[in-house]
Coordinates of C-alpha atoms in Angstrom, one line a residue:
X18 CA 25.4 19.4 -37.4
X19 CA 24.9 23.0 -38.1
X20 CA 27.5 25.8 -38.2
X21 CA 26.4 29.3 -37.4
X22 CA 28.8 32.0 -39.0
X23 CA 26.7 34.7 -37.4
X24 CA 23.6 34.6 -35.2
X25 CA 21.4 34.5 -38.2
X26 CA 23.4 32.5 -40.7
X27 CA 23.3 28.8 -40.0
X28 CA 25.1 26.4 -42.4
X29 CA 25.2 22.6 -42.4
X30 CA 28.5 21.0 -41.3
X31 CA 30.1 17.7 -42.0
X32 CA 29.7 16.7 -38.3
X33 CA 26.7 14.7 -37.2
X34 CA 24.9 14.1 -33.9
X35 CA 24.9 17.7 -32.5
X36 CA 24.5 21.3 -33.5
X37 CA 27.4 23.8 -33.3
X38 CA 27.0 27.5 -33.3
X39 CA 30.2 29.6 -34.1
X40 CA 30.6 33.3 -34.0
X41 CA 33.2 35.9 -33.6
X42 CA 32.9 39.1 -31.7
X43 CA 34.7 42.1 -33.2
X44 CA 38.4 42.1 -32.2
X45 CA 38.3 38.6 -30.6
X46 CA 38.8 34.9 -31.5
X47 CA 36.0 32.8 -33.0
X48 CA 33.8 31.2 -30.3
X49 CA 32.0 27.9 -30.6
X50 CA 29.0 26.4 -28.7
X51 CA 27.8 22.8 -29.0
X52 CA 24.1 22.3 -28.7
X53 CA 22.2 19.0 -28.3
X54 CA 23.2 15.4 -27.4
X55 CA 26.7 14.2 -28.3
X56 CA 26.9 11.6 -31.0
X57 CA 27.5 7.9 -30.1
X58 CA 31.0 8.1 -31.4
X59 CA 31.9 10.9 -29.0
X60 CA 30.6 9.0 -26.0
X61 CA 32.8 6.4 -24.5
X62 CA 31.3 3.1 -23.5
X63 CA 30.8 4.1 -19.8
X64 CA 29.1 7.4 -20.7
X65 CA 26.7 5.7 -23.2
X66 CA 25.8 3.1 -20.6
X67 CA 25.2 5.8 -18.0
X68 CA 22.9 7.7 -20.4
X69 CA 20.9 4.6 -21.3
X70 CA 20.6 3.7 -17.6
X71 CA 19.4 7.2 -16.7
X72 CA 16.8 7.1 -19.4
X73 CA 15.5 3.7 -18.4
X74 CA 15.4 4.6 -14.7
X75 CA 13.5 7.7 -15.5
X76 CA 10.8 5.7 -17.4
X77 CA 10.5 3.2 -14.5
X78 CA 10.5 5.8 -11.8
X79 CA 7.7 7.7 -13.5
X80 CA 5.5 4.6 -13.4
X81 CA 6.3 3.9 -9.8
X82 CA 5.7 7.5 -8.7
X83 CA 2.4 7.5 -10.7
X84 CA 1.2 4.3 -9.0
X85 CA 2.1 5.6 -5.5
X86 CA 0.5 8.9 -6.2
X87 CA -2.8 7.3 -7.4
X88 CA -2.9 5.1 -4.3
X89 CA -2.3 8.0 -2.0
X90 CA -5.1 10.0 -3.7
X91 CA -7.4 7.0 -3.5
X92 CA -6.8 6.7 0.2
X93 CA -7.1 10.5 0.8
X94 CA -10.4 10.7 -1.1
X95 CA -12.2 8.0 1.0
X96 CA -13.9 9.2 4.2
X97 CA -14.4 7.2 7.4
X98 CA -15.9 8.2 10.7
X99 CA -13.8 7.0 13.6
X100 CA -15.5 4.2 15.6
X101 CA -18.0 3.2 12.8
X102 CA -16.3 -0.2 12.8
X103 CA -14.8 -2.4 15.5
X104 CA -12.3 -5.2 15.9
X105 CA -13.7 -7.8 18.2
X106 CA -11.7 -10.6 19.8
X107 CA -12.9 -14.1 20.9
X108 CA -10.9 -16.9 22.3
X109 CA -11.7 -20.5 21.5
X110 CA -10.5 -23.8 23.0
X111 CA -9.5 -25.3 19.6
X112 CA -9.4 -25.0 15.8
X113 CA -12.7 -26.7 15.3
X114 CA -14.7 -24.4 17.5
X115 CA -12.8 -21.4 16.0
X116 CA -13.6 -22.4 12.4
X117 CA -17.3 -23.1 13.2
X118 CA -17.7 -19.8 15.0
X119 CA -15.9 -17.8 12.3
X120 CA -17.9 -19.4 9.5
X121 CA -21.2 -18.8 11.3
X122 CA -20.3 -15.1 12.1
X123 CA -19.5 -14.4 8.4
X124 CA -22.5 -16.3 7.0
X125 CA -24.8 -14.3 9.3
X126 CA -23.2 -11.1 8.1
X127 CA -22.2 -10.3 11.7
X128 CA -18.7 -9.5 10.4
X129 CA -16.9 -9.0 7.1
X130 CA -13.8 -11.0 8.1
X131 CA -12.6 -13.3 10.8
X132 CA -9.0 -14.1 11.2
X133 CA -8.1 -17.3 13.1
X134 CA -4.9 -16.9 15.0
X135 CA -3.6 -20.3 16.1
X136 CA -1.6 -21.3 19.1
X137 CA -2.0 -18.5 21.7
X138 CA -1.2 -19.1 25.3
X139 CA -3.7 -17.7 27.8
X140 CA -3.0 -17.2 31.5
X141 CA -6.0 -16.2 33.6
X142 CA -7.8 -16.6 36.9
X143 CA -10.8 -18.8 37.0
X144 CA -12.7 -19.8 40.1
X145 CA -9.9 -18.7 42.4
X146 CA -7.1 -20.5 40.5
X147 CA -4.5 -19.4 38.0
X148 CA -5.1 -21.3 34.8
X149 CA -2.9 -21.6 31.7
X150 CA -4.3 -22.9 28.4
X151 CA -3.6 -23.1 24.7
X152 CA -6.3 -21.3 22.8
X153 CA -7.1 -20.0 19.3
X154 CA -7.9 -16.3 18.8
X155 CA -10.6 -14.9 16.5
X156 CA -10.0 -11.4 15.3
X157 CA -13.3 -10.1 13.9
X158 CA -13.8 -7.0 11.8
X159 CA -17.4 -5.7 11.9
X160 CA -19.6 -2.6 12.3
X161 CA -19.7 -1.3 15.8
X162 CA -23.5 -1.5 15.7
X163 CA -23.2 -5.3 15.2
X164 CA -21.1 -6.0 18.3
X165 CA -24.2 -6.8 20.6
X166 CA -25.6 -9.3 18.0
X167 CA -22.1 -10.8 17.5
X168 CA -21.7 -11.2 21.3
X169 CA -25.1 -12.9 21.5
X170 CA -24.2 -15.3 18.7
X171 CA -20.9 -16.2 20.3
X172 CA -22.5 -16.7 23.8
X173 CA -25.1 -19.0 22.2
X174 CA -22.6 -21.1 20.2
X175 CA -19.5 -21.2 22.4
X176 CA -18.6 -24.1 24.7
X177 CA -17.1 -21.9 27.4
X178 CA -19.4 -21.0 30.4
X179 CA -18.1 -17.4 30.0
X180 CA -17.0 -16.7 26.5
X181 CA -14.6 -13.8 25.9
X182 CA -16.1 -11.3 23.5
X183 CA -14.4 -7.9 23.6
X184 CA -14.3 -5.2 21.0
X185 CA -12.3 -2.0 20.3
X186 CA -13.5 0.8 18.0
X187 CA -11.4 1.2 14.8
X188 CA -10.1 4.7 14.8
X189 CA -8.2 4.7 11.5
X190 CA -7.3 2.3 8.7
X191 CA -7.0 1.7 5.0
X192 CA -10.1 3.6 3.7
X193 CA -11.0 1.0 0.9
X194 CA -10.8 -1.8 3.4
X195 CA -13.0 0.0 5.9
X196 CA -15.4 0.8 3.1
X197 CA -15.5 -2.9 2.2
X198 CA -16.4 -3.8 5.8
X199 CA -19.4 -1.4 5.6
X200 CA -20.5 -2.9 2.2
X201 CA -20.4 -6.5 3.5
X202 CA -21.9 -6.0 6.9
X203 CA -25.4 -4.3 6.7
X204 CA -26.5 -1.7 9.2

């Protein structure tokens, strides 16, 4: 600890853990100002725990905020033109047909990914009657330019007389994921 008898005269003190500046203005009592962190002895148990917790949280929050910031920058720096890729949907009568179609679609690079969604219930009109069937849904991510070839592959390999193949353009999404679709599925 340092004691300041005037603004320019600083002397060591017998106290430790902080600095103290003392001065006296003409005609008034001596004044004192403590500078720095208090020593461990002056902190009570709860205050010391609060200080340690604050320091630890600051360190961890910095890393969290840094990670979030880098991800946001990565997403903002990628570019994607709306409609370049599409999500296509195909219904299948069972898991076997769904898996066979999904594998063939990905192997032929007609899509980057096919999700197989089990156990959907379809209600539709077919040949003048209302039908209700259990089906499996394929959710297919591809380039929009590949949808005609995808539809042709499904029609050629699907057991239904009229296979469902519909697609919607992808307007937005996670830029790295959209970039990956473009890298896996050639033009």
